[in-house]
Amino acid sequence: MWRASVLTIFPEMFPGPLGISLAGKALASGAWALDVVDIRNFATDKHRTVDDTPAGGGPGMVMKADVLGRAIDAAATDGRPRLLLSPRGTPLTQSRVEALSRDAGVVLLCGRFEGVDERVIAGRSLEEVSIGDYVLSGGEIAAMALIDACVRLLPGVMGAAASGAEESFTEGLLEYPHYTRPQVWEGRLIPEILTSGDHAKIAAWRRAEAERLTKERRPDLWEAFLRRFRSGSKTG
Ligand SMILES: C[S@@+](CC[C@H](N)C(=O)[O-])C[C@H]1O[C@@H](n2cnc3c(N)ncnc32)[C@H](O)[C@@H]1O
């Protein structure tokens, strides 16, 4: 079973949104498992201290390598990837999410304060992963985003009605626009082709829209898509 182990100083934040809707139902049905590890349990003093002042001075606090090392050693006893949520990390992509969801699960370390002692990153072979170029106050929301993105791809979680096959990024393109009833809303119509019943034309329209949106909004993705297309592979 796919398992997420989350190391945090705020265990009460979990499952939080992951206990609701698709991920929550999948959690309740045993499609995936969640272990939440309170990092403070691995502190040794009576105040359960997990942080200290930065070597060299400066503002804020740093999470201690000795405490984190013990927490990781207790949680990560199998071969799952150990990821540190970090704004410095490799940006998370849909293809990485797909790969992680095919694996046995993840061990996620949530930073707080100014971050974690650098030695624990090397000493426990942590891979730094970012969910975007902005700074959150802690790794927990980032961990939830990563878990949610993985869990929805697990076999059976999305069900027959919904499919990830045509979603944004799956083919390297953003997704085409969606519409539903009413046919006219505030004078705006559903594009005629979508109500034509001609499935081949609908597919062609959707593809053209996906390409148009990607080209307009994400020139970086569009260039990458064209490169793959030219080299004969549309996946990756
Ligand atoms: C206030 S941030 C630390 C920011 C750090 N001092 C820096 O400038 O890079 C505290 C924690 O939030 C998490 N975090 C913040 N932004 C993130 C992002 N974009 N992606 C993943 N984790 C993030 C990390 O775990 C980080 O250790």
Coordinates of C-alpha atoms and ligand atoms in Angstrom, one line a residue:
M1 CA 0.0 0.0 0.0
W2 CA 1.2 3.5 -0.8
R3 CA 2.3 5.1 2.4
A4 CA 3.1 8.7 3.3
S5 CA 5.1 9.3 6.5
V6 CA 5.1 13.0 7.5
L7 CA 7.6 14.4 10.0
T8 CA 6.3 17.6 11.5
I9 CA 6.2 19.7 14.7
F10 CA 2.5 20.2 14.0
P11 CA 1.0 16.7 13.8
E12 CA -2.4 18.1 14.5
M13 CA -2.5 19.6 11.0
F14 CA -2.9 16.1 9.5
P15 CA -4.8 14.6 7.9
G16 CA -6.5 18.0 7.6
P17 CA -7.7 18.5 4.0
L18 CA -6.3 15.0 3.1
G19 CA -9.1 13.5 5.3
I20 CA -11.8 15.0 3.0
S21 CA -13.2 14.2 -0.5
L22 CA -11.1 12.0 -2.8
A23 CA -8.0 11.6 -0.7
G24 CA -10.1 11.2 2.5
K25 CA -12.3 8.5 1.0
A26 CA -9.2 6.7 -0.3
L27 CA -7.5 7.0 3.1
A28 CA -10.6 5.6 4.8
S29 CA -10.9 2.7 2.3
G30 CA -7.2 1.8 2.8
A31 CA -6.0 2.8 -0.7
W32 CA -3.2 4.6 1.0
A33 CA -1.8 5.1 4.5
L34 CA -0.6 8.1 6.5
D35 CA 1.8 8.1 9.4
V36 CA 2.3 11.4 11.2
V37 CA 5.5 11.6 13.3
D38 CA 5.8 14.3 15.9
I39 CA 9.4 15.5 15.6
R40 CA 9.2 16.8 19.2
N41 CA 9.0 13.2 20.4
F42 CA 12.7 12.9 19.4
A43 CA 13.9 15.8 21.5
T44 CA 15.7 14.9 24.7
D45 CA 15.1 17.8 27.0
K46 CA 12.1 18.5 29.1
H47 CA 11.0 21.4 26.8
R48 CA 11.1 19.1 23.8
T49 CA 13.3 21.5 21.9
V50 CA 13.6 21.1 18.2
D51 CA 15.4 24.3 17.1
D52 CA 18.3 26.5 18.1
T53 CA 19.9 29.7 17.0
P54 CA 21.8 29.8 13.7
A55 CA 25.5 29.2 13.8
G56 CA 27.1 32.5 12.6
G57 CA 24.3 34.6 13.9
G58 CA 21.3 36.1 12.1
P59 CA 17.5 36.0 12.5
G60 CA 15.3 33.1 13.3
M61 CA 15.9 29.5 14.4
V62 CA 17.2 26.4 12.7
M63 CA 15.8 22.8 13.2
K64 CA 18.3 20.7 15.0
A65 CA 20.2 17.9 13.1
D66 CA 20.3 15.5 16.1
V67 CA 16.6 15.7 16.7
L68 CA 15.7 15.4 13.0
G69 CA 18.2 12.6 12.5
R70 CA 16.5 10.5 15.2
A71 CA 13.0 11.2 13.9
I72 CA 14.0 10.2 10.3
D73 CA 15.7 7.0 11.5
A74 CA 12.6 6.0 13.4
A75 CA 10.2 6.7 10.5
A76 CA 12.1 5.8 7.4
T77 CA 13.2 2.2 7.8
D78 CA 12.2 1.1 4.3
G79 CA 13.4 2.3 0.9
R80 CA 10.9 5.1 0.2
P81 CA 12.4 8.4 -1.0
R82 CA 13.1 10.9 1.8
L83 CA 12.0 14.3 0.7
L84 CA 12.5 17.6 2.5
L85 CA 10.0 20.2 1.5
S86 CA 12.0 23.3 0.7
P87 CA 11.7 26.4 -1.4
R88 CA 15.3 25.7 -2.5
G89 CA 14.4 22.3 -3.8
T90 CA 13.8 20.9 -7.3
P91 CA 10.3 22.1 -8.5
L92 CA 7.7 19.4 -8.2
T93 CA 6.2 18.4 -11.6
Q94 CA 3.4 16.2 -12.7
S95 CA 5.9 13.7 -14.1
R96 CA 7.6 13.5 -10.7
V97 CA 4.3 13.1 -9.0
E98 CA 3.4 10.2 -11.4
A99 CA 6.7 8.5 -10.6
L100 CA 6.2 8.9 -6.8
S101 CA 2.7 7.6 -7.0
R102 CA 4.0 4.4 -8.8
D103 CA 6.6 3.9 -6.0
A104 CA 5.9 2.6 -2.4
G105 CA 5.3 6.0 -1.0
V106 CA 7.2 8.9 0.5
V107 CA 8.8 10.1 3.7
L108 CA 8.3 13.8 4.0
L109 CA 10.2 16.2 6.3
C110 CA 8.4 19.5 7.0
G111 CA 10.7 22.3 7.8
R112 CA 9.8 25.3 10.0
F113 CA 11.5 28.4 11.2
E114 CA 14.5 29.3 8.9
G115 CA 14.8 25.7 7.8
V116 CA 16.8 22.6 8.8
D117 CA 20.5 22.1 9.7
E118 CA 22.3 21.4 6.4
R119 CA 24.1 18.4 7.9
V120 CA 20.9 16.4 8.2
I121 CA 20.2 16.9 4.5
A122 CA 23.5 15.3 3.6
G123 CA 23.6 12.8 6.5
R124 CA 20.1 11.3 5.7
S125 CA 20.2 11.7 1.9
L126 CA 17.2 14.0 1.8
E127 CA 16.1 15.3 -1.6
E128 CA 14.8 18.9 -1.5
V129 CA 11.5 19.4 -3.3
S130 CA 9.8 22.7 -3.8
I131 CA 6.1 23.3 -4.6
G132 CA 6.8 26.7 -6.2
D133 CA 8.8 29.9 -6.1
Y134 CA 7.3 31.4 -3.0
V135 CA 7.9 30.9 0.7
L136 CA 5.4 29.2 3.0
S137 CA 5.7 29.4 6.7
G138 CA 6.2 25.6 7.0
G139 CA 6.5 22.4 5.0
E140 CA 3.1 21.0 6.1
I141 CA 1.0 22.6 3.4
A142 CA 3.6 21.7 0.8
A143 CA 3.6 18.1 2.0
M144 CA -0.2 18.0 1.7
A145 CA 0.0 19.3 -1.8
L146 CA 2.5 16.6 -2.8
I147 CA 0.5 13.8 -1.1
D148 CA -2.8 15.0 -2.6
A149 CA -1.3 15.1 -6.1
C150 CA 0.1 11.5 -5.7
V151 CA -2.9 10.0 -4.0
R152 CA -5.4 11.0 -6.7
L153 CA -3.2 9.0 -9.2
L154 CA -3.3 5.8 -7.2
P155 CA -5.2 2.9 -8.9
G156 CA -8.9 3.2 -8.3
V157 CA -8.8 6.5 -6.4
M158 CA -10.2 8.7 -9.2
G159 CA -12.7 6.1 -10.3
A160 CA -14.2 5.5 -13.7
A161 CA -15.9 8.9 -14.0
A162 CA -12.8 11.0 -13.8
S163 CA -9.5 10.3 -15.5
G164 CA -6.1 11.8 -15.3
A165 CA -5.4 10.9 -18.9
E166 CA -6.2 14.3 -20.4
E167 CA -5.3 16.6 -17.5
S168 CA -3.0 19.5 -17.6
F169 CA 0.7 18.5 -17.9
T170 CA -0.1 14.8 -18.6
E171 CA 0.9 15.2 -22.3
G172 CA 3.0 18.3 -21.6
L173 CA 0.1 20.6 -22.4
L174 CA -2.3 22.6 -20.3
E175 CA -5.9 21.3 -20.3
Y176 CA -8.6 22.6 -22.7
P177 CA -11.6 24.7 -21.4
H178 CA -14.6 23.0 -19.8
Y179 CA -18.3 23.9 -20.0
T180 CA -21.5 22.5 -18.6
R181 CA -25.2 23.5 -18.6
P182 CA -26.9 26.0 -18.8
Q183 CA -26.4 26.3 -22.5
V184 CA -26.4 30.1 -22.1
W185 CA -25.1 31.9 -19.0
E186 CA -25.2 35.7 -18.8
G187 CA -25.3 35.8 -22.6
R188 CA -22.3 33.5 -23.0
L189 CA -22.7 30.4 -25.0
I190 CA -21.1 26.9 -24.8
P191 CA -19.0 26.6 -28.0
E192 CA -21.3 25.1 -30.6
I193 CA -18.9 22.3 -31.5
L194 CA -19.2 20.8 -28.0
T195 CA -22.9 20.2 -28.5
S196 CA -22.5 18.9 -32.0
G197 CA -22.2 15.3 -31.0
D198 CA -19.3 15.0 -33.5
H199 CA -16.6 13.3 -31.3
A200 CA -13.8 13.6 -33.7
K201 CA -14.4 17.3 -34.2
I202 CA -14.7 17.8 -30.4
A203 CA -11.4 16.0 -29.8
A204 CA -9.7 18.1 -32.5
W205 CA -11.1 21.3 -31.0
R206 CA -10.0 20.4 -27.5
R207 CA -6.5 19.6 -28.7
A208 CA -6.3 22.9 -30.6
E209 CA -7.4 24.8 -27.4
A210 CA -4.9 22.9 -25.2
E211 CA -2.2 23.9 -27.6
R212 CA -3.4 27.5 -27.9
L213 CA -3.6 27.9 -24.1
T214 CA -0.2 26.3 -23.5
K215 CA 1.5 28.5 -26.1
E216 CA -0.2 31.7 -24.7
R217 CA 0.3 31.0 -21.0
R218 CA 3.3 28.8 -20.7
P219 CA 5.8 29.3 -23.4
D220 CA 8.3 27.2 -21.4
L221 CA 6.0 24.2 -21.5
W222 CA 5.2 24.8 -25.2
E223 CA 8.8 24.8 -26.1
A224 CA 9.4 21.6 -24.2
F225 CA 6.3 20.1 -25.9
L226 CA 7.6 21.0 -29.4
R227 CA 11.0 19.6 -28.6
R228 CA 9.5 16.3 -27.6
F229 CA 7.1 16.3 -30.5
R230 CA 10.0 16.9 -32.9
S231 CA 12.1 14.2 -31.4
G232 CA 9.2 11.7 -31.9
S233 CA 8.1 11.3 -28.2
K234 CA 5.1 13.0 -26.7
T235 CA 5.5 11.7 -23.1
G236 CA 7.8 12.4 -20.2
Ligands
LIG1 C1 9.8 30.0 6.3 S1 10.3 28.6 5.4 C2 12.0 28.7 5.4 C3 12.5 29.6 4.2 C4 14.0 29.6 4.1 N1 14.6 30.4 5.2 C5 14.5 30.2 2.8 O1 14.6 31.4 2.7 O2 14.6 29.3 1.9 C6 10.0 27.2 6.5 C7 9.8 25.9 5.8 O3 8.7 26.0 5.0 C8 8.8 25.0 4.0 N2 8.6 25.7 2.7 C9 8.5 27.0 2.5 N3 8.3 27.3 1.2 C10 8.2 26.2 0.5 C11 8.1 25.8 -0.8 N4 7.9 26.7 -1.8 N5 8.1 24.5 -1.2 C12 8.2 23.6 -0.2 N6 8.4 23.8 1.1 C13 8.4 25.1 1.5 C14 10.1 24.4 4.1 O4 10.0 23.1 4.8 C15 10.9 25.4 4.9 O5 11.9 24.8 5.7

